Coordinates of N, CA and C in Angstrom, one line a residue:
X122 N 0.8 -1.2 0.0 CA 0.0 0.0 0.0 C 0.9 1.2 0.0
X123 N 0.7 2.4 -0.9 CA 1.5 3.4 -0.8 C 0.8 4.5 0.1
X124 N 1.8 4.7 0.6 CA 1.4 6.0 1.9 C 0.7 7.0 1.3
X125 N 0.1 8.1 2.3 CA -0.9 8.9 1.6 C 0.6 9.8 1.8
X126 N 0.5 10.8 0.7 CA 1.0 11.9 1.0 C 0.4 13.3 0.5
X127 N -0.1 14.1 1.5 CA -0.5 15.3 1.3 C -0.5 16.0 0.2
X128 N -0.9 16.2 -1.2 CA -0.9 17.6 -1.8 C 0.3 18.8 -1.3
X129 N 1.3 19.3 -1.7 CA 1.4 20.6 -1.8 C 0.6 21.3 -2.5
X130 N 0.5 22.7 -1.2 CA -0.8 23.7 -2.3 C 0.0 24.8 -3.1
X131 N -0.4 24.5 -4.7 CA 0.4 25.3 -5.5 C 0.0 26.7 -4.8
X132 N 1.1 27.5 -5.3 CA 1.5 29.0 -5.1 C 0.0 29.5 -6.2
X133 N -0.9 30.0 -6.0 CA -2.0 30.9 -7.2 C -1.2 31.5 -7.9
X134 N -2.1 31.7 -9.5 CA -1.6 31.2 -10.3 C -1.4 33.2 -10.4
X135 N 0.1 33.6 -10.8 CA 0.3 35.0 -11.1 C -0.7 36.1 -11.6
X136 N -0.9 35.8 -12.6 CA -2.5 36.2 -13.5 C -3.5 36.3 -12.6
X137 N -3.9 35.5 -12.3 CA -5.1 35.7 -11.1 C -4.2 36.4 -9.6
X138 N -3.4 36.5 -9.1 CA -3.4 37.3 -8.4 C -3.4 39.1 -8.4
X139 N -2.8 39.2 -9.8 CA -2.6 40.6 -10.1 C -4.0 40.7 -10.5
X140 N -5.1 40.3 -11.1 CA -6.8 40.3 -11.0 C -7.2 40.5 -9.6
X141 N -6.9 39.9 -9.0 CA -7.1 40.4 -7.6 C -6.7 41.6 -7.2
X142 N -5.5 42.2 -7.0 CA -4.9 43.4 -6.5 C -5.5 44.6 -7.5
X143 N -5.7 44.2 -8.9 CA -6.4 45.7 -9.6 C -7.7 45.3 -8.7
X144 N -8.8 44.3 -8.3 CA -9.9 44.3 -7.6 C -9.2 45.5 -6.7
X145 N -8.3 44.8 -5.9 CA -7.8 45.4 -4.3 C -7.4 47.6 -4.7
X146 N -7.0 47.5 -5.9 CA -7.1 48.5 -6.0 C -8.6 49.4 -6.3
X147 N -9.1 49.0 -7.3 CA -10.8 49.7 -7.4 C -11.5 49.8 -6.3
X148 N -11.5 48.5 -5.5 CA -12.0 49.0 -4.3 C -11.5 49.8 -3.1
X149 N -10.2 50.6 -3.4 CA -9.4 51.1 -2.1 C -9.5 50.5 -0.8
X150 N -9.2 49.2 -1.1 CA -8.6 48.5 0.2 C -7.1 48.4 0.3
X151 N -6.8 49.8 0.3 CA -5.0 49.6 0.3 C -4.2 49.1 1.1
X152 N -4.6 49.1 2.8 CA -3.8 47.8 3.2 C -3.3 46.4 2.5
X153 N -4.4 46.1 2.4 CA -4.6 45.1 1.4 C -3.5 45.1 0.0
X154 N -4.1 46.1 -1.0 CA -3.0 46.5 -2.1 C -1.7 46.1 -1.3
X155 N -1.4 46.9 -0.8 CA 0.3 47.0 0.1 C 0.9 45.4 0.6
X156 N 0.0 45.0 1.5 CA 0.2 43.4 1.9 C 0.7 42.6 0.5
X157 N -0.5 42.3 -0.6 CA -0.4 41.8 -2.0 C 0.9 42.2 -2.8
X158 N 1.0 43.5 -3.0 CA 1.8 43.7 -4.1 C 3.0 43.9 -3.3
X159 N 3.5 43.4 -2.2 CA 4.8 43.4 -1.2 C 4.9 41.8 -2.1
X160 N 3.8 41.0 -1.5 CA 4.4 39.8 -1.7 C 4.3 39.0 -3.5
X161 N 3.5 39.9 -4.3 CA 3.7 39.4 -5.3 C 5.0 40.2 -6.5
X162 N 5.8 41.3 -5.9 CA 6.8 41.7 -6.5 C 8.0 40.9 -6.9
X163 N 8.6 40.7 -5.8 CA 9.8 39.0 -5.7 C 9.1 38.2 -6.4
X164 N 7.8 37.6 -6.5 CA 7.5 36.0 -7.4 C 8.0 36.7 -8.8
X165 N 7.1 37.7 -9.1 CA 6.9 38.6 -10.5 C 8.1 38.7 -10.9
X166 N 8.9 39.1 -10.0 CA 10.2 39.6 -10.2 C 11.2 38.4 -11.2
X167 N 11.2 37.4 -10.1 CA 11.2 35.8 -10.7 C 11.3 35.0 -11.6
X168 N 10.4 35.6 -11.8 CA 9.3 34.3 -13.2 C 9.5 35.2 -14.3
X169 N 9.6 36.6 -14.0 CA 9.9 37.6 -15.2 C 10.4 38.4 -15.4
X170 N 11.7 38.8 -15.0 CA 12.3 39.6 -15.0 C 12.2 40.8 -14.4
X171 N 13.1 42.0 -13.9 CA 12.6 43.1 -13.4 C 11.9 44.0 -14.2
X172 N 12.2 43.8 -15.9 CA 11.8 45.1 -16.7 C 10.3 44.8 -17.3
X173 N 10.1 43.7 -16.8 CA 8.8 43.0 -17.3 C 7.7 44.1 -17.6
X174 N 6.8 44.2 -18.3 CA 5.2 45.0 -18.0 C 4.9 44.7 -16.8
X175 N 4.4 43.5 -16.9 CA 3.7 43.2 -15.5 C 4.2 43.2 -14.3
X176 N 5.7 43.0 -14.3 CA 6.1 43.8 -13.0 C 6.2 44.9 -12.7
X177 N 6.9 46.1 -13.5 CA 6.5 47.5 -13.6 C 4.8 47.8 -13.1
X178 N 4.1 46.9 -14.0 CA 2.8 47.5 -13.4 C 2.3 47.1 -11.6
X179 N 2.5 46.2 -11.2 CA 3.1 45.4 -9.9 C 3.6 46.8 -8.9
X180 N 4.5 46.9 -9.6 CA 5.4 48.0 -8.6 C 4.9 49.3 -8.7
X181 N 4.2 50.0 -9.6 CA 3.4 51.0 -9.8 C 2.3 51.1 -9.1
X182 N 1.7 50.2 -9.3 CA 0.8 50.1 -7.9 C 1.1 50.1 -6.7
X183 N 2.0 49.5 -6.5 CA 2.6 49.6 -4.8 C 3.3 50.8 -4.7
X184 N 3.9 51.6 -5.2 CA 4.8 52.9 -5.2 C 3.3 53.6 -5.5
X185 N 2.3 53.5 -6.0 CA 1.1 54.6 -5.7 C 0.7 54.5 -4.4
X186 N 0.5 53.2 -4.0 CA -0.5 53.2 -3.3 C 0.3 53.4 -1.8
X187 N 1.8 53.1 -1.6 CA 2.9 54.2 -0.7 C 2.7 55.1 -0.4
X188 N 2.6 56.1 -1.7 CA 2.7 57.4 -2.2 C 1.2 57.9 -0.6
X189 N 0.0 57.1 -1.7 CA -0.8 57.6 -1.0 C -1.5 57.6 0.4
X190 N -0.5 56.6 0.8 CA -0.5 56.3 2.4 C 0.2 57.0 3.0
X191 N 1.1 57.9 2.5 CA 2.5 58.3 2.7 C 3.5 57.4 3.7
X192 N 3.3 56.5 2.9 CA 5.0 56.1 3.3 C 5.8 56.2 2.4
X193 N 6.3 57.5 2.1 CA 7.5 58.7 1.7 C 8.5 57.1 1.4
X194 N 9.5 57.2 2.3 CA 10.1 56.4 2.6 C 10.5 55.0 1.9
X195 N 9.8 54.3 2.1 CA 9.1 53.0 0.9 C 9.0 52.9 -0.4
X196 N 8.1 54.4 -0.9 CA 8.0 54.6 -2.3 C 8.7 55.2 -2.5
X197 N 9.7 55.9 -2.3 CA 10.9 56.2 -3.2 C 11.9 55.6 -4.1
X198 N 12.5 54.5 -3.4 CA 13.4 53.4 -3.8 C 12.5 52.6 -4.9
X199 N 11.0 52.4 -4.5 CA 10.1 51.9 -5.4 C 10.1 52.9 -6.9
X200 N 10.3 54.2 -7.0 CA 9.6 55.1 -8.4 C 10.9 55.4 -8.7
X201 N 12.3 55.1 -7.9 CA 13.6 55.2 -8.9 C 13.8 54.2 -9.1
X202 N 13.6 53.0 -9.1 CA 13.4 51.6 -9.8 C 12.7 52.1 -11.2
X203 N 11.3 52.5 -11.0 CA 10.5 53.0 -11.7 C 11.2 53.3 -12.8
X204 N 11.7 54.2 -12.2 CA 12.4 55.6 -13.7 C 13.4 54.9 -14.5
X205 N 14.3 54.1 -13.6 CA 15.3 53.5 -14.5 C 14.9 52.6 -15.2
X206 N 13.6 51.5 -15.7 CA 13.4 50.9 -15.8 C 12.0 51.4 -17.3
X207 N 11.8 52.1 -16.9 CA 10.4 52.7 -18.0 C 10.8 52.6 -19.4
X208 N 9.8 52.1 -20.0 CA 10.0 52.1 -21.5 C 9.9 54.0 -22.0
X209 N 11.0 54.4 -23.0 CA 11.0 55.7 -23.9 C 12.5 56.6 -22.9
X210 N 13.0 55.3 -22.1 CA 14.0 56.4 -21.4 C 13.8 57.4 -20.5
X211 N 14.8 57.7 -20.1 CA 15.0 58.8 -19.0 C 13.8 60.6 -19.2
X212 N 13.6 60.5 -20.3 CA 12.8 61.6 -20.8 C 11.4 61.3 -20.9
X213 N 11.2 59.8 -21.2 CA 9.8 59.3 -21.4 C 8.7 59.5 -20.3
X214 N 7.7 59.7 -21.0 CA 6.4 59.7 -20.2 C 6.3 59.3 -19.1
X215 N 6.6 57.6 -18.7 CA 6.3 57.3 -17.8 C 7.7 57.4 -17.2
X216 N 8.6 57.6 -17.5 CA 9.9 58.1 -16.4 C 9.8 59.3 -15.7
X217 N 9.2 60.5 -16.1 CA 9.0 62.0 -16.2 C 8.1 61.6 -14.8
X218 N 6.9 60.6 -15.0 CA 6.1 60.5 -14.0 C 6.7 59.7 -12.7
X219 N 7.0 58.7 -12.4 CA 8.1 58.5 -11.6 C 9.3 59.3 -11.3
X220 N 9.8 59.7 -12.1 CA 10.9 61.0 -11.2 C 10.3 61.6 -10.6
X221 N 9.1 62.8 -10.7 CA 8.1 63.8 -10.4 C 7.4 63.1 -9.0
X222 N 7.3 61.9 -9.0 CA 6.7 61.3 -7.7 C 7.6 61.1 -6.5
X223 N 8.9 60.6 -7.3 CA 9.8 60.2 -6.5 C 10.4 61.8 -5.7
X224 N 10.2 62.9 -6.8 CA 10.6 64.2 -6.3 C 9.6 64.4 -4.9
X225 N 8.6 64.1 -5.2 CA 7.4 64.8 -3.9 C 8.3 63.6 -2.8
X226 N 8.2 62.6 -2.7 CA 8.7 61.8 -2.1 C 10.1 62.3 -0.9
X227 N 10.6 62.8 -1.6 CA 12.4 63.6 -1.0 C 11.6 64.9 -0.7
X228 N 10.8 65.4 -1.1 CA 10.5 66.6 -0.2 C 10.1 66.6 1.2
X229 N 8.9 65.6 0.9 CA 8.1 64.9 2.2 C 9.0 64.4 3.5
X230 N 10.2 63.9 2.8 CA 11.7 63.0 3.6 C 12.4 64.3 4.7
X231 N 12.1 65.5 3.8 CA 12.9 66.5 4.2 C 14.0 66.7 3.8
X232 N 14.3 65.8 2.2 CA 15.4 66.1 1.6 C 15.1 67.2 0.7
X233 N 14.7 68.5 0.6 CA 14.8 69.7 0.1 C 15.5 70.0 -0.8
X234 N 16.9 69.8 -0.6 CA 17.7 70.1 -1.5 C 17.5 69.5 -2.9
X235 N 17.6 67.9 -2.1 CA 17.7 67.2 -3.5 C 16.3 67.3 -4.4
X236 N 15.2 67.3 -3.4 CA 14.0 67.4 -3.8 C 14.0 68.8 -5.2
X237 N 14.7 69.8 -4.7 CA 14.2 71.0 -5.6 C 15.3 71.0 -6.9
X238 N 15.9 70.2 -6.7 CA 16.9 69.9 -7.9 C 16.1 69.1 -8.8
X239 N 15.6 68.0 -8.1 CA 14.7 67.5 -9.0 C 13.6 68.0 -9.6
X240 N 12.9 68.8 -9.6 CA 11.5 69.7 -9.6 C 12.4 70.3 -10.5
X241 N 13.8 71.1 -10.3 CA 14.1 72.1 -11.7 C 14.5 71.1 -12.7
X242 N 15.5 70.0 -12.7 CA 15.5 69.2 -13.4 C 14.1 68.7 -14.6
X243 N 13.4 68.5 -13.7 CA 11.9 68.4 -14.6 C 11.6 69.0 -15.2
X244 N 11.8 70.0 -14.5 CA 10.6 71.6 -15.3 C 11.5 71.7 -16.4
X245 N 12.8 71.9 -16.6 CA 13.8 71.8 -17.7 C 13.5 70.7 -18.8
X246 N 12.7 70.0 -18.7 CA 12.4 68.8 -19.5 C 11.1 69.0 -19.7
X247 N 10.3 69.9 -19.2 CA 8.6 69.8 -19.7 C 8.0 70.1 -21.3
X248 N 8.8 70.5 -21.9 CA 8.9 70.0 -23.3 C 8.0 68.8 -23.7
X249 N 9.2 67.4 -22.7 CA 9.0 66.3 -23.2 C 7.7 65.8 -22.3
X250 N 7.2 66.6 -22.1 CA 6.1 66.3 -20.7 C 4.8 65.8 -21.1
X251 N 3.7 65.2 -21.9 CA 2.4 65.3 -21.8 C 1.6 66.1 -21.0
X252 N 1.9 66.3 -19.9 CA 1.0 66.5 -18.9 C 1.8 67.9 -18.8
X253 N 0.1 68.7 -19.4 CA 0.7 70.1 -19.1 C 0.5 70.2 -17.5
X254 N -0.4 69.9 -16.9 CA -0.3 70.8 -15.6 C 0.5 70.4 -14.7
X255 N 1.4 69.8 -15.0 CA 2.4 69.2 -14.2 C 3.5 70.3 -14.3
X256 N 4.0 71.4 -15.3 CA 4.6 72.0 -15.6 C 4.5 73.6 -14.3
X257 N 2.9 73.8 -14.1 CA 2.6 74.2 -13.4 C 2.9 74.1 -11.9
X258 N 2.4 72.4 -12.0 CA 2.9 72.1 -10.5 C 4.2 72.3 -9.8
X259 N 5.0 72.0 -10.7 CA 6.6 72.6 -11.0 C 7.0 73.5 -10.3
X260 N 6.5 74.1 -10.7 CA 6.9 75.3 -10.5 C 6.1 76.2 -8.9
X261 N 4.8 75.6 -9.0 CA 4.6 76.2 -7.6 C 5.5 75.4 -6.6
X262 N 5.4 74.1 -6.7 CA 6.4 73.5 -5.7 C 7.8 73.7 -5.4
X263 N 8.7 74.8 -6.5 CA 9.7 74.9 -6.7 C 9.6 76.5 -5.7
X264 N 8.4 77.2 -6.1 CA 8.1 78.6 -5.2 C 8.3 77.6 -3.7
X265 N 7.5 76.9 -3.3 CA 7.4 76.9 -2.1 C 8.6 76.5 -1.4
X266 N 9.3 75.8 -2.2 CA 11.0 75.0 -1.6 C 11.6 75.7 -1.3
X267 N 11.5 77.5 -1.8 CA 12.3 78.3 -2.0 C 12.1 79.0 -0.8
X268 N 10.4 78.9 -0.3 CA 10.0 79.6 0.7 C 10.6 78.9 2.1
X269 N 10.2 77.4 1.9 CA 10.9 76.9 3.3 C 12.1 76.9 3.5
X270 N 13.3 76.8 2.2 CA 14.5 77.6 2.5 C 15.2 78.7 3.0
X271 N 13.6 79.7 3.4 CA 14.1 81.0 3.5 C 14.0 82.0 3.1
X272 N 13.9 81.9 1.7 CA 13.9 82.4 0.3 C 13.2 83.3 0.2
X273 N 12.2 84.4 1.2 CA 11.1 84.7 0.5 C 10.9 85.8 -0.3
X274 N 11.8 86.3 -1.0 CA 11.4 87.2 -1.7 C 11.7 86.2 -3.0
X275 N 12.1 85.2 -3.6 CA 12.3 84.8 -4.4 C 11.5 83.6 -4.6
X276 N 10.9 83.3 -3.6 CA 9.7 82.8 -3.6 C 8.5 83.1 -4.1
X277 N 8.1 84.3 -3.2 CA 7.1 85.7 -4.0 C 7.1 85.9 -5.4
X278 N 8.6 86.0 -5.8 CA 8.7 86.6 -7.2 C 8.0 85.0 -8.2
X279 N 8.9 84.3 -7.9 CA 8.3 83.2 -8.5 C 6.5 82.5 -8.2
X280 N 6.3 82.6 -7.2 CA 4.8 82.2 -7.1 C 3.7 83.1 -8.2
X281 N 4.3 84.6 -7.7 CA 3.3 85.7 -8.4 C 3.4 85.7 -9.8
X282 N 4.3 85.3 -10.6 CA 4.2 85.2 -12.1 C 3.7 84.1 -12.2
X283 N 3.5 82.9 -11.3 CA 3.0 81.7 -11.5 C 1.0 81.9 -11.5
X284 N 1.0 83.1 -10.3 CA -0.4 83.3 -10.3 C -0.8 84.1 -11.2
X285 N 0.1 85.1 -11.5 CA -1.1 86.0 -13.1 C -1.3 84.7 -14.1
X286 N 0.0 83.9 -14.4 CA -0.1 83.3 -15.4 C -1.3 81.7 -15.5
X287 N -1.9 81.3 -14.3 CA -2.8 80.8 -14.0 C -4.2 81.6 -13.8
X288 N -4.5 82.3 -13.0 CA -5.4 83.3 -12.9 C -6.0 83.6 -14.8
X289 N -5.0 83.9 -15.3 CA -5.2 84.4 -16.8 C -6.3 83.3 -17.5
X290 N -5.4 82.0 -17.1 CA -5.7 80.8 -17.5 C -6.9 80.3 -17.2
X291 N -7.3 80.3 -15.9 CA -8.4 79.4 -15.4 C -9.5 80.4 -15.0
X292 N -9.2 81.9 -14.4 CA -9.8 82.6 -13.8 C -9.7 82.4 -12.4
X293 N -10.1 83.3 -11.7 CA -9.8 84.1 -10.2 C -10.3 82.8 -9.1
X294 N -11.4 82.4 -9.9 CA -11.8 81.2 -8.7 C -11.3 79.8 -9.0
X295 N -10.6 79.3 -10.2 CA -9.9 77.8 -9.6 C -9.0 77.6 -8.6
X296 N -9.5 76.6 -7.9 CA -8.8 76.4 -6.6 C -7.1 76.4 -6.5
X297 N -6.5 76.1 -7.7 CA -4.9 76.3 -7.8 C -4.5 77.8 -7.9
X298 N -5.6 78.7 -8.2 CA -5.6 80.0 -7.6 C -6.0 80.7 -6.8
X299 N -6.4 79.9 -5.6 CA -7.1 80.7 -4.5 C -5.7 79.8 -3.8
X300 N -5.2 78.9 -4.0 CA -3.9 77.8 -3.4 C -3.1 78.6 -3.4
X301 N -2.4 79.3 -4.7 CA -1.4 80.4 -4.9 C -1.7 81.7 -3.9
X302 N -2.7 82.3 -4.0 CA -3.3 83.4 -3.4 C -2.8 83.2 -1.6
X303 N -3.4 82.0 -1.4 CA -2.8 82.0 -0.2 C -1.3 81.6 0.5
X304 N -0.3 81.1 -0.3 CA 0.4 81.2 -0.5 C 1.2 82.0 0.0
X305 N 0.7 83.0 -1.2 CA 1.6 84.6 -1.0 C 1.1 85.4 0.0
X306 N -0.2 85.1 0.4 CA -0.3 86.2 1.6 C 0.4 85.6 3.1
X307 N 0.2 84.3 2.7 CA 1.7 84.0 3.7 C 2.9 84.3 3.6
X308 N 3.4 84.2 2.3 CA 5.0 84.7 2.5 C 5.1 85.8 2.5
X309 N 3.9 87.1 2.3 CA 4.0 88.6 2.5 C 4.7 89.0 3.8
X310 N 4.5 89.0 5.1 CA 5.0 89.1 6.1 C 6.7 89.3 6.0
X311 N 7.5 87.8 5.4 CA 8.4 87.7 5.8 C 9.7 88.1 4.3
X312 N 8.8 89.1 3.8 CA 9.6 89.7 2.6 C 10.7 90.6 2.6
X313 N 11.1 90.8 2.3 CA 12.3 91.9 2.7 C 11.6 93.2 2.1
X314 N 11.9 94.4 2.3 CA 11.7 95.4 1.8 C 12.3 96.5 1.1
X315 N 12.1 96.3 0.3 CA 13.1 97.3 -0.7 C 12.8 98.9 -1.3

């Protein structure tokens, strides 16, 4: 008589787990996401290499869904993987967007410096950008870096051409100009005077 021996239970099958985690993502159960896409990066990684689609998409989800937990921290190392790895190169679409994440990321850290190097770095490339209003974003976030450095008159100078030139655009009440507006009536106080 041959002994019984237990089944091992296969590992589920990769395809159906990443079906699962876009579920896990639609329904913003991001714990969840986070738990999943920790442990299905290394199999992915695996069975397909790091530059794969489907691990890129894997890891983009988990570097969003960091992002949006903020754990800073976490998703950084996640979206410079990202960048180096994106199909169209260092300039491409989806690199531009992982650098730009990974930049908010180093601000959040309290790396400032490097953070605002990266923001002008970008903005120097928004050419290659799709996404106009990211150009914008740029640039206010580049005013503000300037302000927590200290900066404030070169802060001011830069926010306030940022606001005619939005204001022009959207009009007095879009909320990226009531954002700017307030802004500057904070950094008014601590202006120098000339």
């Amino acid at each position: 008589m041959v002994p019984f021996v237990p089944a091992v239970p296969s590992a589920p099958d990769l395809g159906a787990e990443c079906g699962r985690l876009s579920d896990l993502v639609d329904a913003g159960r991001h714990t969840e996401v986070l738990g999943l896409a920790a442990r299905l990066l290394p199999r992915a990684e695996a069975e397909l290499g790091d530059g794969a689609p489907l691990v890129r998409t894997i890891r983009t989800i988990y570097a969003r869904t960091l992002l949006q937990e903020g754990h800073h921290a976490q998703a950084l190392p996640e979206y410079r993987r990202l960048a180096a790895t994106a199909e169209g190169g260092p300039f491409g679409p989806q690199a531009l967007d992982h650098r730009y994440r990974a930049a908010i990321c180093l601000d959040h850290l309290g790396q400032g410096a490097e953070a605002m190097a990266e923001y002008q770095s970008l903005l120097a490339t928004a050419a290659h950008d799709p996404d106009p209003e990211r150009a914008f974003d740029l640039r206010e976030r580049i005013g503000l870096r300037l302000a927590a450095a200290g900066d404030a008159e070169n802060a001011w100078q830069w926010l306030l051409q940022l606001l005619f030139e939005r204001e022009r655009r959207e009009g007095p009440h879009h909320p990226a100009v009531r954002r700017l507006r307030h802004s500057l009536n904070t950094l008014q106080p601590h202006r120098t005077t000339r």
